[in-house]
Every structure is written in structure tokens, then in C-alpha cells.
PDB file of C-alpha atoms in Angstrom:
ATOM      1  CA  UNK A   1      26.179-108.230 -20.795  1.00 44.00           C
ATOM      2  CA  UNK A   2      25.731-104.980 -22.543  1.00 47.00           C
ATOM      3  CA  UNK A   3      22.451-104.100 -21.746  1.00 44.00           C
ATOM      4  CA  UNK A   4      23.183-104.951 -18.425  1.00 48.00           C
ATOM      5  CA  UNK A   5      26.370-101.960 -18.473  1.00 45.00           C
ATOM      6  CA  UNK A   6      24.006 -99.840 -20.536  1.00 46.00           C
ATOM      7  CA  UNK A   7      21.606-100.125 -17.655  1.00 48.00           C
ATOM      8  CA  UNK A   8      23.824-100.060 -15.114  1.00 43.00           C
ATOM      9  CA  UNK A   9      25.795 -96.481 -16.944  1.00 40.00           C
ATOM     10  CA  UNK A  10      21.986 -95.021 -16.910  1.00 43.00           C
ATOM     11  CA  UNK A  11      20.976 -95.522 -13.410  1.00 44.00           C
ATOM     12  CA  UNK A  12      24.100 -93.782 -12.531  1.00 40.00           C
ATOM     13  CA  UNK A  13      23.693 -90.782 -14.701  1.00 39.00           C
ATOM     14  CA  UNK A  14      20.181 -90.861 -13.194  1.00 44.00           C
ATOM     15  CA  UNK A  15      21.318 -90.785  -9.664  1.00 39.00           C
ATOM     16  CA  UNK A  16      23.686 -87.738 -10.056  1.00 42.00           C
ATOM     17  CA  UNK A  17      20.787 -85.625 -11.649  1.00 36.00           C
ATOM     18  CA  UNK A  18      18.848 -86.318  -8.880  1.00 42.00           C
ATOM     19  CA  UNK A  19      21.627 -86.130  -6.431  1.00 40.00           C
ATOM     20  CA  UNK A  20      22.174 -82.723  -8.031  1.00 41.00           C
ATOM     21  CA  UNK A  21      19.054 -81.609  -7.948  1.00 42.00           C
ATOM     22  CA  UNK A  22      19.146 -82.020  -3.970  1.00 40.00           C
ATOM     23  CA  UNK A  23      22.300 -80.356  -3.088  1.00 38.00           C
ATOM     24  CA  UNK A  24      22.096 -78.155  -0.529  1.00 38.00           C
ATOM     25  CA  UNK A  25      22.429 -73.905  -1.590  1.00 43.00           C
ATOM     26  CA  UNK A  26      21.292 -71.055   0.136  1.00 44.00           C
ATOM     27  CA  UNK A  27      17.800 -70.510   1.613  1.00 43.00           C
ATOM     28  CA  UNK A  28      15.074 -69.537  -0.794  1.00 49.00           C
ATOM     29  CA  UNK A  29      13.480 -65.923  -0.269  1.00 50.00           C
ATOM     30  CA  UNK A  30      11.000 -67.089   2.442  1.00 51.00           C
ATOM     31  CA  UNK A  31      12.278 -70.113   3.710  1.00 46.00           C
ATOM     32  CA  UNK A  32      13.864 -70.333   7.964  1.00 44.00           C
ATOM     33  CA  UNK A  33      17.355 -69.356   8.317  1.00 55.00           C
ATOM     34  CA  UNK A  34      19.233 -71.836  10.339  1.00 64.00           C
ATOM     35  CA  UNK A  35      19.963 -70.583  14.219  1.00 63.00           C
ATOM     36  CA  UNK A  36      23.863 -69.758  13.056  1.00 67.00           C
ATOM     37  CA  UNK A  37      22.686 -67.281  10.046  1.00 77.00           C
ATOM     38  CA  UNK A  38      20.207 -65.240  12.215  1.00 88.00           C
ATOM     39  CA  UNK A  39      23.369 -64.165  14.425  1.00 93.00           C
ATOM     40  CA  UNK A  40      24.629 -60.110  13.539  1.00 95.00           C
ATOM     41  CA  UNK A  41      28.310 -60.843  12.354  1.00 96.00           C
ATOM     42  CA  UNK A  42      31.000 -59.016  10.782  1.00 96.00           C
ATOM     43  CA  UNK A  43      30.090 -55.325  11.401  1.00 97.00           C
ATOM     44  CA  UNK A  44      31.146 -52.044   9.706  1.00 96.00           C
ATOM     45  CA  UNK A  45      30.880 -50.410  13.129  1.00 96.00           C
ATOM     46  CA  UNK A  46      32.784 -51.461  16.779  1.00 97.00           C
ATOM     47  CA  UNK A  47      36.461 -52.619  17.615  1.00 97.00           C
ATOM     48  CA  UNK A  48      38.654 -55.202  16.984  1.00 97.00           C
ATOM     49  CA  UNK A  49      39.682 -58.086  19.003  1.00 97.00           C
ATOM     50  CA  UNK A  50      43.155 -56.877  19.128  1.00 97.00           C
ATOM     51  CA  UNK A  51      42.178 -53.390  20.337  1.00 98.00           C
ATOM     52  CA  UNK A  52      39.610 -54.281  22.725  1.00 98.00           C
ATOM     53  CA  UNK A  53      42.247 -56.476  24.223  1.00 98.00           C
ATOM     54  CA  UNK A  54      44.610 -53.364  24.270  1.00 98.00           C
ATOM     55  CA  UNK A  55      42.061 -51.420  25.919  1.00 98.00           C
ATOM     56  CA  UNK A  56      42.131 -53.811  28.735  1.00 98.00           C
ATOM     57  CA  UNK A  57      45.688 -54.167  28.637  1.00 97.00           C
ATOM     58  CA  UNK A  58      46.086 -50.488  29.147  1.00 98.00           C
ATOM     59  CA  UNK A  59      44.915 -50.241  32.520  1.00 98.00           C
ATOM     60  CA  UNK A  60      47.837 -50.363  34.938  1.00 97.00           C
ATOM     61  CA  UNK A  61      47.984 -53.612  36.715  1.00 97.00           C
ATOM     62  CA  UNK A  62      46.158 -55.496  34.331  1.00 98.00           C
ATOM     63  CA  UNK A  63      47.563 -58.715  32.080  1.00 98.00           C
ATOM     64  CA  UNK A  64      45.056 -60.227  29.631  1.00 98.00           C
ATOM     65  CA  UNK A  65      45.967 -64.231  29.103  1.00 98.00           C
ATOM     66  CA  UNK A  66      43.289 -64.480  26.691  1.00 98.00           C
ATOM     67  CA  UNK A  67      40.683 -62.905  24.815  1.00 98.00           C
ATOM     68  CA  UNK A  68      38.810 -65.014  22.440  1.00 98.00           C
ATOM     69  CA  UNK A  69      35.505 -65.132  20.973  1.00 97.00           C
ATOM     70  CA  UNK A  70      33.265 -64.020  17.874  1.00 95.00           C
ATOM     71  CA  UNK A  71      33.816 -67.550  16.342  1.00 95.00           C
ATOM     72  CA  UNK A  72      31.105 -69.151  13.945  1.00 93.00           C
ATOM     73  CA  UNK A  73      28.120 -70.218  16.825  1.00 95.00           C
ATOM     74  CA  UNK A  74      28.137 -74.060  16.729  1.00 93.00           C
ATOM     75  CA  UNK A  75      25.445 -77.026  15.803  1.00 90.00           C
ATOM     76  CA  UNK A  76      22.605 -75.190  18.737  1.00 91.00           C
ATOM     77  CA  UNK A  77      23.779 -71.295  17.240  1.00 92.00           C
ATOM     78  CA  UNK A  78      25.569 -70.386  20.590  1.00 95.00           C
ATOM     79  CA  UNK A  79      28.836 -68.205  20.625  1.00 97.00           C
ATOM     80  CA  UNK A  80      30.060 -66.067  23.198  1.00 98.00           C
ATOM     81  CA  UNK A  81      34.047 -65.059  24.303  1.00 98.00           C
ATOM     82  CA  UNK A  82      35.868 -65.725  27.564  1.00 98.00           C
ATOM     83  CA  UNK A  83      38.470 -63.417  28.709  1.00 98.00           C
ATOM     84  CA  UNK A  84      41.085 -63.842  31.095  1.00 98.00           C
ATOM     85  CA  UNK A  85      43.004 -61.570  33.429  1.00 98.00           C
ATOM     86  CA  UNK A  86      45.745 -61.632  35.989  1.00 97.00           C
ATOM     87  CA  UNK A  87      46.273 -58.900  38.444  1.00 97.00           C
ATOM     88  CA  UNK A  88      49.482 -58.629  38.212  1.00 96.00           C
ATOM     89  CA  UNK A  89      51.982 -59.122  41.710  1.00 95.00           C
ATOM     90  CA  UNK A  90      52.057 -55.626  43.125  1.00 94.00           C
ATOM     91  CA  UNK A  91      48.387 -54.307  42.185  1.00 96.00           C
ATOM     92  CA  UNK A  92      45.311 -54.470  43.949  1.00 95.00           C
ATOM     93  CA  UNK A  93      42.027 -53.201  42.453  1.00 96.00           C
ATOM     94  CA  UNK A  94      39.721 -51.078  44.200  1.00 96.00           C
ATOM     95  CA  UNK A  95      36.895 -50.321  42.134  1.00 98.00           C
ATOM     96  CA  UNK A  96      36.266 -54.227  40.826  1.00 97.00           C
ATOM     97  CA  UNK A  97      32.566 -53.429  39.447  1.00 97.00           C
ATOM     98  CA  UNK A  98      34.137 -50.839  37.040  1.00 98.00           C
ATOM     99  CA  UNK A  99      36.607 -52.683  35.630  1.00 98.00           C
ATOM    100  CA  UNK A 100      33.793 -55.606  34.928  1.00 98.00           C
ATOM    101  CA  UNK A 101      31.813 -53.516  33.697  1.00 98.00           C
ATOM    102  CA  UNK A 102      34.677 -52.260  31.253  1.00 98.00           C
ATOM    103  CA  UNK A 103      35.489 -55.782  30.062  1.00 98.00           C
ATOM    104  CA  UNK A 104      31.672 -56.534  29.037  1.00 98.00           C
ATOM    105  CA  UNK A 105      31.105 -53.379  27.288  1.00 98.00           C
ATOM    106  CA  UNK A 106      34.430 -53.900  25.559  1.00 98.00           C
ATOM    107  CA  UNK A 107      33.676 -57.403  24.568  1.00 98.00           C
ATOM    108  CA  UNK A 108      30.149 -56.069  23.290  1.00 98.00           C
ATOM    109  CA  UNK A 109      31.770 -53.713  21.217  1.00 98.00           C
ATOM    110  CA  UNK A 110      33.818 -55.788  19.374  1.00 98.00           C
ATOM    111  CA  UNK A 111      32.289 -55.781  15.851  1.00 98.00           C
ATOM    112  CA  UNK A 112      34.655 -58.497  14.066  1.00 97.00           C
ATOM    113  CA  UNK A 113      33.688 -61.548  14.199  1.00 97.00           C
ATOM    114  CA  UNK A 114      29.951 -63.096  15.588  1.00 97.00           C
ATOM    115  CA  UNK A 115      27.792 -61.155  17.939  1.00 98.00           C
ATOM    116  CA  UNK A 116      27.770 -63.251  21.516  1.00 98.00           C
ATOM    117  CA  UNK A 117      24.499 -64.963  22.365  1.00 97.00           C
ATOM    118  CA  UNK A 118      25.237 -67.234  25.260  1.00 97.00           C
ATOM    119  CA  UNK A 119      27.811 -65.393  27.549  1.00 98.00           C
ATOM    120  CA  UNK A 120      30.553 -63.802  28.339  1.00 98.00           C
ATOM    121  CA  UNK A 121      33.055 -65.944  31.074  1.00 98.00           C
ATOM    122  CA  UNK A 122      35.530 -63.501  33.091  1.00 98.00           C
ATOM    123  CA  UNK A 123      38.129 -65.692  34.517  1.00 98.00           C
ATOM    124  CA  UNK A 124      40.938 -63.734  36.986  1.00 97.00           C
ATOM    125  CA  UNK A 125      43.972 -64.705  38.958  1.00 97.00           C
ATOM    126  CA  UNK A 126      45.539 -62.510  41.734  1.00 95.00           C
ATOM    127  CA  UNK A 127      48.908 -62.602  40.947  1.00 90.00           C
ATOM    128  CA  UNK A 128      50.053 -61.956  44.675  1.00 87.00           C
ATOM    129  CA  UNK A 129      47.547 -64.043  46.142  1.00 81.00           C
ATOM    130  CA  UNK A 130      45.789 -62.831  49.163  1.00 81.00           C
ATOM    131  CA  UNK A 131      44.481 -60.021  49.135  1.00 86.00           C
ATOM    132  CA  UNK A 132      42.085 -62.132  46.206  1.00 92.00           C
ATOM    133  CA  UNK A 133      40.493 -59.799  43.667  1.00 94.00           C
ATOM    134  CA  UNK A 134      36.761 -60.424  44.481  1.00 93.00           C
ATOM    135  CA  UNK A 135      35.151 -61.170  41.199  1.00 95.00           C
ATOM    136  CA  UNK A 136      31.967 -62.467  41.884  1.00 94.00           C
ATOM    137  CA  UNK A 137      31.084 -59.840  44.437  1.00 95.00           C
ATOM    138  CA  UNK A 138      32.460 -57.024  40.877  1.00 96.00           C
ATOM    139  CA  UNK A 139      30.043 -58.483  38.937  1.00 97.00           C
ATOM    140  CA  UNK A 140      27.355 -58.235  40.770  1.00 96.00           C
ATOM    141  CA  UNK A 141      28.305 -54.670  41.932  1.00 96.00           C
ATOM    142  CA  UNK A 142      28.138 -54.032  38.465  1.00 97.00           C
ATOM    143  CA  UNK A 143      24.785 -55.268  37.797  1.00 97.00           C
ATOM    144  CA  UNK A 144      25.324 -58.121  35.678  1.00 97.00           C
ATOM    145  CA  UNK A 145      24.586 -60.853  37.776  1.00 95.00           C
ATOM    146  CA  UNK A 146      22.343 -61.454  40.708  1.00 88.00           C
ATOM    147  CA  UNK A 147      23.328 -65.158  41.699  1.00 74.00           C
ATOM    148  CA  UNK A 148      24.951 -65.596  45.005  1.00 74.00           C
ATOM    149  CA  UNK A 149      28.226 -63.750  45.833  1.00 82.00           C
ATOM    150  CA  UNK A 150      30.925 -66.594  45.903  1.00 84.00           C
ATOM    151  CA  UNK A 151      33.466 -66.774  48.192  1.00 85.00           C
ATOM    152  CA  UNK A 152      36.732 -64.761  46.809  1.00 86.00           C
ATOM    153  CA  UNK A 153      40.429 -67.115  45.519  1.00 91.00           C
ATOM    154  CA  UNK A 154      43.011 -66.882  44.157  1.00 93.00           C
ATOM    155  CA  UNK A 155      41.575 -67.970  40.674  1.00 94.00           C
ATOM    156  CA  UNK A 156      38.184 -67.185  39.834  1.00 95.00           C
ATOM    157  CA  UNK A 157      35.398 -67.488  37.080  1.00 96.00           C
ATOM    158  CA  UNK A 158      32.587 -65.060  36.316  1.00 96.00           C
ATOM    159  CA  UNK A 159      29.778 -65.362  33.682  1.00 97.00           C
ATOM    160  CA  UNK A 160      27.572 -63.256  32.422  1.00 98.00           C
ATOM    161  CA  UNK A 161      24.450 -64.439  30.476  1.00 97.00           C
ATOM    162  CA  UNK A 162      23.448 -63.261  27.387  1.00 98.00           C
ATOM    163  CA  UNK A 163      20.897 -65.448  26.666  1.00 96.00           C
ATOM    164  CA  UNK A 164      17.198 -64.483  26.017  1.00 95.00           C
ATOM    165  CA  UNK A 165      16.380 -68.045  27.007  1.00 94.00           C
ATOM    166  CA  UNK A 166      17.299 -66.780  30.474  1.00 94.00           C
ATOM    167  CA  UNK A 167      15.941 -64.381  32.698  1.00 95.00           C
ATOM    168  CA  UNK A 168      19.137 -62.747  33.845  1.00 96.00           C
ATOM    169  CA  UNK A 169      20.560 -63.087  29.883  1.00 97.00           C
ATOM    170  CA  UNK A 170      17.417 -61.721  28.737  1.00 97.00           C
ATOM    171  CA  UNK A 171      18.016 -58.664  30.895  1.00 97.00           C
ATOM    172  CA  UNK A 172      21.450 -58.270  30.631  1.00 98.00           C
ATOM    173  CA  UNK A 173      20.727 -58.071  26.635  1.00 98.00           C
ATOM    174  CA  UNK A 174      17.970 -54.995  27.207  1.00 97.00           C
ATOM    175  CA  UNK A 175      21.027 -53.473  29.619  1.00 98.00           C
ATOM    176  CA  UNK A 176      23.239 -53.495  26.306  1.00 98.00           C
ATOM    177  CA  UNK A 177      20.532 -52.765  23.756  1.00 96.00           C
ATOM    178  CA  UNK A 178      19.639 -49.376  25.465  1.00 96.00           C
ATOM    179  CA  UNK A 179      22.735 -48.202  23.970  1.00 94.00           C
ATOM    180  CA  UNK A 180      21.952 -48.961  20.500  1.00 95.00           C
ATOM    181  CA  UNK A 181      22.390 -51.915  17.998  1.00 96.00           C
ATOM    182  CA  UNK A 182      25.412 -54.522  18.342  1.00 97.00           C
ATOM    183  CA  UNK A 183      28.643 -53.468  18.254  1.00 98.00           C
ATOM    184  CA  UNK A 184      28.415 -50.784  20.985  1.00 97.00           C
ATOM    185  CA  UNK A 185      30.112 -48.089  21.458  1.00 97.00           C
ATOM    186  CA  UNK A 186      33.313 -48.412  22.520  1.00 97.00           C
ATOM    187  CA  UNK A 187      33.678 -47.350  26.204  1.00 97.00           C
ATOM    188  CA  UNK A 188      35.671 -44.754  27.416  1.00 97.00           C
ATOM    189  CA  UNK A 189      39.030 -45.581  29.243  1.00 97.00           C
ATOM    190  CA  UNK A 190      39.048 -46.086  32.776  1.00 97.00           C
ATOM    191  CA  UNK A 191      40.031 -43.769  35.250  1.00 96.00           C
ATOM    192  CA  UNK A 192      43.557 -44.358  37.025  1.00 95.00           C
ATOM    193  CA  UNK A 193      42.714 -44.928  40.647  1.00 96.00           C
ATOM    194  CA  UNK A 194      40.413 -48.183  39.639  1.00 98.00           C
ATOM    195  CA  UNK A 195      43.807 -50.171  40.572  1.00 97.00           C
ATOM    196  CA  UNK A 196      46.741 -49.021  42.405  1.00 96.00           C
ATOM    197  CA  UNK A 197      49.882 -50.621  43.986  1.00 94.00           C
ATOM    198  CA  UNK A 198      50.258 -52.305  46.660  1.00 87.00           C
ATOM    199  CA  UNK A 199      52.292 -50.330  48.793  1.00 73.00           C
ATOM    200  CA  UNK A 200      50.307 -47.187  48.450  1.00 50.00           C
ATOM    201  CA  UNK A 201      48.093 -48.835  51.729  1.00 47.00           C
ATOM    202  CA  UNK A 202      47.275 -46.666  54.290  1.00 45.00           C
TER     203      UNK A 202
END
């Protein structure tokens, strides 16, 4: 019965050296990263999530129900943010492609967190209903998608691909790389007639 515990006590200790001597550390100089630690995170430069939110926020008319992205990228490396707006009762907007075009560049300059590699979703509700704040018809005003223009709602959903797998991500991530390395620079408020009220209709 001893030499059977004796045995037993040194196949264990033999089992945690080896056990040991497979635990997983970080990557030897030379050997692949995995998808998730080739992603640009964390950046000196750029915005935060809070103030690119307040950015947003500041333009008259505007409520932003959410604004979240940067996280770690999951098990296939993909990350991106979604951002949601209301046009709030009162407000139409008359130059739509701008203020797309302001939400993407403000996402992309957001430095805290995980640069996006898969997309960016725009979701929008028109507060007052019809007259519906055409977002699919914005974004491709703006350039950032060339799918077919959906018909306008009350409630609608935009994405924009940043994905090199993808033709339209691919050039949507040479769009933001001609201004420099991610974060971007953050852009520059938008002017005041890009939404008005309501009852200045002619």
C-alpha cells in the first residue's frame, strides 16, 4: 500500500511540472499574435467616449440613446460601436449626410478603448414621426455606403463597414486612413443650420 501512495504522490507531482510547463504566457518574440492583439487599442491620442458623445449631443435637436463600443474584439477579433439617436419632437434635419458623416468621424476618433474593425451601426428615431429623418439616403450622401437607398421610417438602422474583408469596408478604411493613423482627428463642430425647428418651414 505504500508504494502504491508513493507512486501515486509522484505521478502527481509529475503532472503539475508538466502541466506547468504548458501554461499558456505571452507570445514568444516571433511567434502569431492572436486576431484580438493585432487590434490598435488604448491610444495616447483621440477623444473619449464621453466627449465624443457630447459632441453629438451638442448639436441642437439631437438626443444620443447610446453610444457604445471600443470593447475587447471577441473569439473572430471583430469590434465595432453602434450609436443611437433620436431627433428630437420639434427638429427636422436638413443636411442628413453631414451629420453622418460627423458621427463616423467622431466614433473614429475615439482613442479609448479598441479601434473598430467590423462597423459602425447608426440607428435613428424621428421623434415626431413623419417627416422621417432619411438615414439611409445620409449615408450614402455622405459616401459611406453605396447599397440601395432604403425606404425612410420612423426608426431606422445604418451600417457602415469597416472591414477589409469587404469591398465597401475596405474602402471606407482608406477614406479614414487618408487622414492619418487611428484615432483621428477630432472633427470640427457642426454648423447650426444642419437641423432646425420645425416651425421655421417656409
Amino acid at each position: 500500500m505504500k508504494i502504491t501512495r508513493r507512486r501515486a504522490l509522484t505521478s502527481v507531482v509529475a503532472l503539475t511540472i508538466a502541466l506547468s510547463g504548458c501554461s499558456s504566457g505571452p507570445p514568444s518574440p516571433g511567434e502569431p499574435q492572436s486576431a484580438a492583439e493585432t487590434i490598435p487599442h488604448d491610444a495616447e491620442t483621440g477623444q473619449t467616449l464621453d466627449e465624443a458623445r457630447a459632441s453629438i449631443e451638442a448639436i441642437s435637436g439631437i438626443a444620443v440613446t447610446e453610444f457604445t463600443g471600443g470593447g475587447r474584439p471577441n473569439v473572430k477579433g471583430n469590434t465595432g460601436y453602434t450609436v443611437a439617436l433620436t431627433i428630437e419632437p420639434g427638429y427636422v434635419v436638413d443636411y442628413g449626410d453631414l451629420l453622418v458623416d460627423f458621427v463616423v468621424w467622431s466614433v473614429w476618433s475615439v482613442g479609448e478603448g479598441h479601434m473598430p474593425n467590423t462597423q459602425i451601426e447608426i440607428r435613428t428615431s424621428t421623434g415626431d414621426g413623419d417627416p422621417y429623418f432619411d438615414l439611409s439616403a445620409s449615408g450614402a450622401g455622405a459616401g459611406w455606403t453605396d447599397g440601395p437607398v432604403r425606404e425612410s421610417a420612423q426608426h431606422n438602422t445604418l451600417v457602415v463597414p469597416l472591414s477589409e474583408d469587404s469591398p465597401e469596408g475596405a474602402l471606407n478604411l482608406k477614406r479614414l486612413a487618408r487622414e492619418g493613423d487611428w484615432p483621428g482627428a477630432v472633427p470640427d463642430a457642426l454648423p447650426d443650420d444642419v437641423t432646425r425647428t420645425a416651425s421655421h418651414d417656409g
